[in-house]
Structures are given as C-alpha cells and as structure tokens.
Amino acid sequence: MTIPRAEALLPQLTRFVHLLLEEIQQGQITDWPDFIEQVRAFYTPERMAQIEHVVPGWDEMASYANQQTLIHVTSVLVALYRLPEYQQATSDQRALMEWVVLFHDVAKIAQRGRHDYTHGFRSAAIAGKALRAIGFPVTADYAAQIDDWFALTHSASIHRADLGEDAQDNTKLPQIVAGIDRLFGVDAPAGWVIKAVLFHISVVTDPDYPTVAPLTDAEFRRYLTPSSFPILRMMMLVDTDAWNIFDAPESQRQRQQTLDAFERLAPLLSGVSG
C-alpha cells in the first residue's frame, strides 16, 4: 500500500518544522523562548483549522496550559527530523512516524499540578477514527465496529487511589489490540501507528519518570510485532529528545536510557535485534 504523507495533507506545517530545525542547526534559535515565539506566531486560526481537519482534537489539545502541548508536539516533530533512526528508516516508516507524532498527545489535557496518565489510550482512539479519512485502508468490519472500539479505547481507565488520579486500564488491552487488527488488518501499518500512540507512555525507559501503568514483558511480547517495534522505539526516543532540544548532554543521556530499554525488550520479539 501507499502510506499517506503528512507533507501532502499538511504542507505548511511540514515546511515550518523543517525551517525551525534549520534555524536551530544554524544557531539562529538557541533557546526555548525564541522557539516558542516562532511556534505561536505560526499557528494562526487558519492554520489551526487546517490541522484540525486532518488531526481531530488538535484545537482542544492546544487550548490547555497556555499551549504547552502544542509547543511540545511541534518540538517532537523538529526532533523527529534530526533523529538518526528516522533518517535511516524506510520512506514508509518515516511517513508513519510523522502520523504517530501528530497524534501521540492529541487528547492530552495538560493541567498545572496534575498528570494525564490516560492520554495515550485516548489519543490512540482518536487516531483510530482519523486514519481512514487520512487515507489508510480499513477492513470490511470497520464501519460496523469503529464506534464501539473507539468507546472502549477512549474510556479504558481506572482510578488509582495511590496516585489520586486515573490511569490507563491495561486489562482492556486484549480487546483494544484485537480491535485494531479487525479494523485495519493484522499487523497493518495503520495498526503500527495506533500502537505507538497507545503505548508511548507504557514502557519504562527512565527510572525517575512515573510510568504508572507499564507493559509487562508478557504484554510487550503479546501486543508488539517486529514491524511495530521500531515505530514505538522511534516514538519514545523522539518524545524524550524533544524536551532537550537545547540541552545536548541531557538529550544524549535520555537517548541512551531509551536505547538500553529497547535493547532489553528486543529479544522478546522473534526477529528483532537491539
């Protein structure tokens, strides 16, 4: 199949992110205030509407915490274009990764003093509904089952008294992942996108970061495949790198942590090397 390209549907955003990266590499943007100023200037109401049409939920995501997540997702796109694994990936893998980044935090509700431990599942639900319109193929079961799958995935949370907040409910994963296969086909590219969004806060890479509902090794083996593994690894590499665009030592430290975590996990999947 031909993988839909973000640059075809969102050309202005793609050009802008490449420009940001070029200015960072040339030393024209050297800190977060300059980066944020350019980001906010770019996202006019017209451009926000264009992205919302392709990535539903974009407007609401940007409405929380003084556009915190909008700025972060933009920085993840910048970090993606300079990521070695992205540069070495196939053309189709690169296209898939751009969709993963665009959707990974689209349902995140950023609030001061609180976490959103369920946004991975909610964002995956939105991606599952949006990918058909973007141009990803679906199965004959899609029309009859997408609404039920969306409701299941979007609401798969439990209250955790130890956190005082909700967390994703991993007991729903067998139904969620089976639904992805029914909607898009077994181990299909659209499923790799959705799984990377679904699991991007479900793998422990930093012992100091609160991964409150991590996948067990058995779950990782059950729900990931050799094809989806590199997409999730890239997502988690670039998500941490984006916070450290202007801090090379910390970026390298967190990158190595993530690489080490996936090197340990790789043998769980036949045909994958660290």
XYZ file of C-alpha atoms in Angstrom:
274
model
C 0.000 0.000 0.000
C 0.961 3.648 -0.401
C 1.367 5.284 3.003
C -0.339 8.704 3.193
C 2.191 11.520 3.640
C 1.762 14.298 6.178
C 3.586 16.688 3.853
C 0.825 16.181 1.261
C -2.000 16.940 3.690
C -0.208 19.453 5.926
C 2.393 21.110 3.680
C 2.603 24.395 5.607
C 3.248 22.619 8.906
C 5.879 20.375 7.339
C 7.734 23.339 5.802
C 7.577 25.250 9.084
C 9.034 22.385 11.124
C 11.892 21.954 8.642
C 12.547 25.698 8.894
C 12.660 25.508 12.685
C 15.174 22.673 12.518
C 17.322 24.572 10.032
C 17.337 27.661 12.257
C 18.295 25.575 15.297
C 21.112 23.898 13.405
C 22.390 27.254 12.160
C 22.299 28.789 15.649
C 19.504 31.244 14.880
C 17.253 29.690 17.535
C 19.199 28.844 20.679
C 16.669 28.653 23.485
C 13.053 27.873 24.336
C 11.738 31.486 24.411
C 12.790 32.051 20.794
C 11.403 28.655 19.769
C 8.066 29.267 21.495
C 7.725 32.736 19.991
C 8.036 31.344 16.463
C 5.683 28.455 17.186
C 2.939 30.702 18.491
C 3.307 33.065 15.549
C 2.926 30.187 13.093
C -0.290 28.717 14.482
C -2.803 31.241 13.219
C -6.517 30.359 13.468
C -6.492 29.445 9.768
C -3.578 27.034 10.191
C -5.083 25.531 13.319
C -8.290 24.845 11.371
C -6.335 23.185 8.564
C -4.593 20.842 11.020
C -7.806 20.160 12.953
C -9.375 18.935 9.733
C -6.668 16.257 9.424
C -5.887 15.651 13.105
C -9.172 15.904 15.040
C -8.682 17.189 18.572
C -5.776 19.473 17.662
C -7.640 22.640 18.677
C -8.678 21.277 22.067
C -5.202 19.892 22.740
C -3.771 23.363 22.131
C -6.272 25.032 24.455
C -4.770 23.696 27.688
C -1.952 25.107 29.839
C -1.028 28.048 27.623
C -0.492 25.841 24.552
C 2.036 23.657 26.363
C 1.236 20.506 24.387
C 1.036 22.324 21.052
C 4.567 23.581 21.638
C 5.719 20.123 22.715
C 4.271 18.308 19.704
C 5.932 20.845 17.420
C 9.248 20.241 19.168
C 8.759 16.481 18.751
C 8.360 16.977 15.006
C 11.576 19.007 14.965
C 13.369 16.336 16.983
C 11.995 13.636 14.683
C 13.566 15.135 11.562
C 17.008 15.054 13.170
C 16.627 11.622 14.814
C 19.218 9.151 13.420
C 16.710 6.287 13.433
C 14.252 8.370 11.412
C 16.921 9.355 8.906
C 17.911 5.688 8.495
C 14.321 4.405 8.272
C 12.492 3.483 5.101
C 10.343 6.077 3.375
C 7.188 4.351 4.629
C 8.473 4.172 8.206
C 9.269 7.878 8.128
C 5.764 8.645 6.887
C 4.218 6.509 9.625
C 6.327 8.192 12.289
C 5.077 11.623 11.295
C 1.497 10.483 11.901
C 2.472 8.933 15.230
C 3.961 12.224 16.394
C 0.989 14.262 15.215
C -1.467 12.046 17.121
C 0.522 10.931 20.176
C -0.635 13.728 22.509
C -3.729 14.927 20.658
C -6.054 14.030 23.550
C -3.739 15.220 26.313
C -5.268 17.509 28.924
C -2.348 19.464 30.364
C -3.099 20.944 33.786
C -0.772 22.531 36.297
C -0.096 20.213 39.235
C -1.757 17.189 37.622
C -0.825 14.421 35.205
C -2.714 12.875 32.337
C -1.880 9.189 32.631
C -4.595 8.108 30.186
C -3.909 10.325 27.194
C -2.063 7.585 25.301
C -5.207 5.477 25.104
C -7.480 8.425 24.304
C -5.113 9.715 21.631
C -4.941 6.229 20.086
C -8.731 6.142 19.941
C -8.777 9.440 18.048
C -6.071 8.193 15.680
C -8.078 5.031 15.006
C -11.032 7.109 13.882
C -8.978 9.600 11.873
C -6.635 7.365 9.882
C -9.331 6.225 7.455
C -10.024 9.790 6.330
C -6.282 10.382 6.006
C -6.118 7.545 3.502
C -5.178 4.393 5.416
C -7.097 1.303 4.258
C -9.583 -0.366 6.571
C -11.276 -3.751 6.665
C -14.872 -4.626 5.901
C -15.541 -4.626 9.652
C -14.508 -1.017 10.156
C -17.820 0.744 9.630
C -19.728 -1.554 11.962
C -17.099 -1.718 14.725
C -15.178 1.563 14.846
C -17.577 3.349 17.212
C -17.557 0.528 19.765
C -13.765 0.220 19.546
C -13.377 3.979 19.963
C -15.602 3.999 23.047
C -13.720 1.060 24.586
C -10.273 2.551 23.966
C -11.161 6.130 24.865
C -12.696 5.099 28.205
C -10.168 2.416 29.244
C -9.125 3.966 32.532
C -9.289 3.184 36.227
C -8.983 5.402 39.268
C -5.774 4.827 41.176
C -6.054 5.741 44.843
C -2.258 5.638 45.173
C -1.978 8.374 42.546
C -5.145 10.278 43.307
C -5.729 10.255 39.545
C -6.921 7.996 36.738
C -4.546 5.694 34.881
C -4.907 3.617 31.741
C -6.582 0.258 32.265
C -4.259 -2.333 30.756
C -6.777 -5.114 31.408
C -8.654 -3.778 28.349
C -5.646 -4.247 26.072
C -6.628 -7.685 24.708
C -9.877 -6.221 23.355
C -8.259 -2.973 22.196
C -5.426 -4.624 20.275
C -7.689 -7.312 18.786
C -9.939 -4.489 17.629
C -7.049 -2.740 15.881
C -6.435 -5.910 13.850
C -10.131 -6.255 12.993
C -10.409 -2.632 11.885
C -7.206 -2.286 9.873
C -5.920 -5.821 9.261
C -3.479 -7.981 11.172
C -0.157 -6.189 11.749
C -1.082 -3.452 9.279
C 0.792 -0.124 9.046
C -2.174 1.782 10.474
C -2.006 -0.553 13.465
C 1.664 0.281 13.985
C 0.749 3.967 14.182
C -2.077 3.339 16.637
C 0.032 1.024 18.828
C 2.855 3.573 19.036
C 0.363 6.191 20.191
C -1.335 3.711 22.534
C 1.907 2.594 24.206
C 4.095 5.703 24.140
C 3.790 6.137 27.922
C 3.706 2.405 28.674
C 7.386 1.424 28.517
C 9.805 2.174 31.341
C 12.886 3.910 29.979
C 13.743 6.332 32.799
C 13.548 5.011 36.377
C 12.932 8.552 37.614
C 9.914 9.137 35.339
C 6.489 7.989 36.596
C 5.440 5.239 34.184
C 2.373 4.276 36.196
C 0.923 1.505 34.013
C 3.872 -0.102 32.220
C 3.556 -3.087 29.935
C 4.821 -6.313 31.400
C 7.275 -8.328 29.326
C 4.468 -10.760 28.534
C 2.221 -7.912 27.340
C 5.023 -6.429 25.257
C 5.544 -9.814 23.588
C 1.801 -10.212 23.022
C 0.988 -6.787 21.616
C 4.109 -5.727 19.685
C 5.493 -7.226 16.485
C 8.824 -6.925 14.651
C 7.132 -4.374 12.378
C 5.622 -2.201 15.109
C 8.687 -2.375 17.399
C 10.858 0.194 15.536
C 7.949 2.630 15.268
C 7.373 2.589 19.032
C 11.109 2.830 19.699
C 11.401 5.892 17.475
C 8.392 7.482 19.160
C 9.863 7.070 22.603
C 13.299 8.254 21.503
C 11.960 11.393 19.912
C 9.456 12.161 22.681
C 12.248 12.461 25.248
C 14.635 14.178 22.842
C 12.090 16.905 22.200
C 12.293 18.096 25.800
C 16.056 18.524 25.416
C 16.491 20.165 22.029
C 18.737 22.811 23.593
C 20.496 20.516 26.090
C 22.735 18.094 24.207
C 24.186 16.250 27.251
C 20.750 15.561 28.742
C 19.411 14.593 25.333
C 22.185 12.032 24.934
C 21.683 10.689 28.465
C 17.970 10.111 27.958
C 18.522 8.741 24.459
C 20.868 6.100 25.830
C 18.365 5.151 28.536
C 15.706 4.588 25.901
C 18.023 2.615 23.633
C 19.034 0.432 26.582
C 15.397 -0.251 27.478
C 14.527 -1.336 23.947
C 17.696 -3.399 23.640
C 16.455 -5.374 26.634
C 12.978 -5.720 25.128
C 14.062 -6.650 21.601
C 14.731 -10.347 22.354
C 11.108 -10.701 23.449
C 10.123 -10.443 19.791
C 11.421 -13.010 17.372
C 13.302 -11.389 14.511
C 14.133 -8.127 16.303
C 17.632 -7.181 17.398
C 18.528 -4.425 19.813
